[in-house]
PDB file of C-alpha atoms in Angstrom:
ATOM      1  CA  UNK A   1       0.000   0.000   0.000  1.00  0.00           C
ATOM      2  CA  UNK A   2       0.958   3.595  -1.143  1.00  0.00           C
ATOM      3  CA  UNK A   3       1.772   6.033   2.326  1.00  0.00           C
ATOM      4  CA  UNK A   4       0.043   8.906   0.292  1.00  0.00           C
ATOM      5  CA  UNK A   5      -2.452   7.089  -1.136  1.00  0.00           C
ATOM      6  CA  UNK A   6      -3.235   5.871   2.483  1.00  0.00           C
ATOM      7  CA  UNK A   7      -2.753   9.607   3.589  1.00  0.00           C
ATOM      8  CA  UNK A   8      -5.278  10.375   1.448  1.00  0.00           C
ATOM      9  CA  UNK A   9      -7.660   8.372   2.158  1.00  0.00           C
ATOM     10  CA  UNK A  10      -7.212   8.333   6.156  1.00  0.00           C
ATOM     11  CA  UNK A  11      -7.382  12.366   5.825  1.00  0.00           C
ATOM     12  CA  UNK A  12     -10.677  11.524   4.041  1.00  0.00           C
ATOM     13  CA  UNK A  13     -12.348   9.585   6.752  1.00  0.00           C
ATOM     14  CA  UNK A  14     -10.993  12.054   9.210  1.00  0.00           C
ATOM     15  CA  UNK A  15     -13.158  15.058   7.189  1.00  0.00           C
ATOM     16  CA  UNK A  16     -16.003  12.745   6.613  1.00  0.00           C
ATOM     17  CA  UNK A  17     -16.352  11.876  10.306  1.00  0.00           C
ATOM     18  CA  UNK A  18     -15.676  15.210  11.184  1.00  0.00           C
ATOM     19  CA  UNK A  19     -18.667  16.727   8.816  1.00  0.00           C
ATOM     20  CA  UNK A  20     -20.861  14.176  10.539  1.00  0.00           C
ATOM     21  CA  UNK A  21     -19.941  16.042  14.006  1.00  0.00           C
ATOM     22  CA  UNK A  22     -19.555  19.596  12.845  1.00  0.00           C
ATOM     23  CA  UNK A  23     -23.033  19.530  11.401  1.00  0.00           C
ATOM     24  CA  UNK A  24     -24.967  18.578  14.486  1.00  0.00           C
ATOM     25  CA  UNK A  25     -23.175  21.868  15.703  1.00  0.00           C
ATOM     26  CA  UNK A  26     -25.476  24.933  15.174  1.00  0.00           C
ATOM     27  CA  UNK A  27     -22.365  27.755  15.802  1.00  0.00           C
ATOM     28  CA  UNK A  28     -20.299  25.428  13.373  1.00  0.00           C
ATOM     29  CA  UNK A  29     -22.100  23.570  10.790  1.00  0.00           C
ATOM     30  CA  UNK A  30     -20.310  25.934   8.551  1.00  0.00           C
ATOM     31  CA  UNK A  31     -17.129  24.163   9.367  1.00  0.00           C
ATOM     32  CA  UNK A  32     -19.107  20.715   8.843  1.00  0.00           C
ATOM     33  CA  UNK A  33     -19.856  21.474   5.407  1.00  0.00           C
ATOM     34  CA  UNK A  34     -16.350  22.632   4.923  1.00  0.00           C
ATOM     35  CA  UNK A  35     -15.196  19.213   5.848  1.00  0.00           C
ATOM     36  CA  UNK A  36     -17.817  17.567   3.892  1.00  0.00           C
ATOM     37  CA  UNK A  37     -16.429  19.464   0.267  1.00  0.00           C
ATOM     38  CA  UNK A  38     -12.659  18.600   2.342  1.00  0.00           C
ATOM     39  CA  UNK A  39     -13.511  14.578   2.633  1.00  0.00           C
ATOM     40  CA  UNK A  40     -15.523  14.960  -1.115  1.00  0.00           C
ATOM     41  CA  UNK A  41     -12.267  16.008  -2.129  1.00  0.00           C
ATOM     42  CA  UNK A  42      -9.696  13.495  -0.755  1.00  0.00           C
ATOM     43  CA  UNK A  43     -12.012  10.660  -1.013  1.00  0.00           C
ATOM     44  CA  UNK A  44     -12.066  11.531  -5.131  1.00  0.00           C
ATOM     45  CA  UNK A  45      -8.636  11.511  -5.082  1.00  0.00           C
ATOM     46  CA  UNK A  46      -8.161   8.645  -3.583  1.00  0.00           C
ATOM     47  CA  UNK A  47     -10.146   6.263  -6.063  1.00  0.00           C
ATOM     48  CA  UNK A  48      -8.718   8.187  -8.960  1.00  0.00           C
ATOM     49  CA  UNK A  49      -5.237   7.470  -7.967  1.00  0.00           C
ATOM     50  CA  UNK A  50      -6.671   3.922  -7.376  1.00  0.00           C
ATOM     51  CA  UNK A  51      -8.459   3.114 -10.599  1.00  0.00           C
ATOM     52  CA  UNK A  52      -7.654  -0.021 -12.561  1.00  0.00           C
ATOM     53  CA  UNK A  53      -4.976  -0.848  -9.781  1.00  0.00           C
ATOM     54  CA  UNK A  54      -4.587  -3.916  -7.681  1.00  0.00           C
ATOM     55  CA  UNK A  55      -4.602  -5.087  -4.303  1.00  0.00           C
ATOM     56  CA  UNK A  56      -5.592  -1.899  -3.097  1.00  0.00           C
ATOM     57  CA  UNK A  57      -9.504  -2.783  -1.784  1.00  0.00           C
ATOM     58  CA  UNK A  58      -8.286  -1.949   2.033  1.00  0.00           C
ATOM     59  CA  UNK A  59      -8.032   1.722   0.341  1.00  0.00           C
ATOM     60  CA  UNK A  60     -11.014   2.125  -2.205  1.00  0.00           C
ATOM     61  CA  UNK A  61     -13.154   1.016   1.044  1.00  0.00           C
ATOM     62  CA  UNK A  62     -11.721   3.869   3.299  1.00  0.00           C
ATOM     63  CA  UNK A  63     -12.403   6.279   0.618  1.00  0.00           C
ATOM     64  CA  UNK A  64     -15.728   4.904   0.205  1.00  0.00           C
ATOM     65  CA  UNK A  65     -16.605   5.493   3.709  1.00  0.00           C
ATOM     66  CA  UNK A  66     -15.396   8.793   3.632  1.00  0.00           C
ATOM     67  CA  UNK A  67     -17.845   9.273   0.548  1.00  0.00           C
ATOM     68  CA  UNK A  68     -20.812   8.194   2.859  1.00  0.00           C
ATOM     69  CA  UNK A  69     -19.516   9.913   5.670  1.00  0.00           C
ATOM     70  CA  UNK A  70     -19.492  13.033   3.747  1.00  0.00           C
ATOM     71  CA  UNK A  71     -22.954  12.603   1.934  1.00  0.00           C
ATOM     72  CA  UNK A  72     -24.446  12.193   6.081  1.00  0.00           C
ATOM     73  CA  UNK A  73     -22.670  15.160   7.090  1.00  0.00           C
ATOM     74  CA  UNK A  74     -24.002  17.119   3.963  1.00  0.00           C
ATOM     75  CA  UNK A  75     -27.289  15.948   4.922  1.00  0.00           C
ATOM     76  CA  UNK A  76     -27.251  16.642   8.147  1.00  0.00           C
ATOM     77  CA  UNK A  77     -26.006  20.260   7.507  1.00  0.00           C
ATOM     78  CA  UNK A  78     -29.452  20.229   4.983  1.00  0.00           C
ATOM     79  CA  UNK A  79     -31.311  19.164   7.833  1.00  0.00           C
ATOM     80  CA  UNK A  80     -29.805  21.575  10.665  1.00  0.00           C
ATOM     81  CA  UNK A  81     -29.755  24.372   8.158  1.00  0.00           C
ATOM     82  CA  UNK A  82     -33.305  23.833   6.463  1.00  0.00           C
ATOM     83  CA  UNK A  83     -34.950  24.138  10.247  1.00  0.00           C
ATOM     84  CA  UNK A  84     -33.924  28.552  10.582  1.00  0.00           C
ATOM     85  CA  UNK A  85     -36.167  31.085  12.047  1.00  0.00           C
ATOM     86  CA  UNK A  86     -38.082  33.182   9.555  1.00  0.00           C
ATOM     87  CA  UNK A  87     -38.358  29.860   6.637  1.00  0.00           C
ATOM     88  CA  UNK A  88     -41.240  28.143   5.735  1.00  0.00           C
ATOM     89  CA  UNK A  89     -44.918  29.191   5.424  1.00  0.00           C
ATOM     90  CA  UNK A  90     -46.477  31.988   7.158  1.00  0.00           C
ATOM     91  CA  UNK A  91     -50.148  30.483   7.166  1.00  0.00           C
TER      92      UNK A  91
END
């Protein structure tokens, strides 16, 4: 196993995870959604580097997670964000 590869994909899990916990966060969900575009990113780079290669499933599942990971956090950040004062209908 590639050390950046694994770098990269660790430092993707890492965001992910942390997009999950920023988001639940009202006076940071900002940062969670940073993290979420931060583990999109990594994650991405990860299976590119990884595409067509070998022996490198231990990887492609990391960066997987961190894809999931990321899509929760965005959601939750959705969620958190869709729930303001002031939105919906006035009825």
């Amino acid at each position: 196993i590639n050390f950046p590869n694994l770098l990269f994909a660790l430092l993707g899990l890492i965001a992910g995870i942390g997009s999950c916990i920023f988001s639940l966060i009202p006076s940071l969900n900002y940062v969670g959604f940073l993290l979420v575009l931060t583990a999109l990113g990594f994650s991405g780079i990860t299976l590119e580097k990884l595409t067509r290669k070998m022996d490198t499933v231990p990887l492609k599942i990391l960066a997987v997670a961190a894809l999931i990971l990321a899509a929760v956090g965005y959601l939750l950040f959705v969620f958190y964000n869709s729930r303001m004062p002031g939105s919906g209908s006035h009825a």
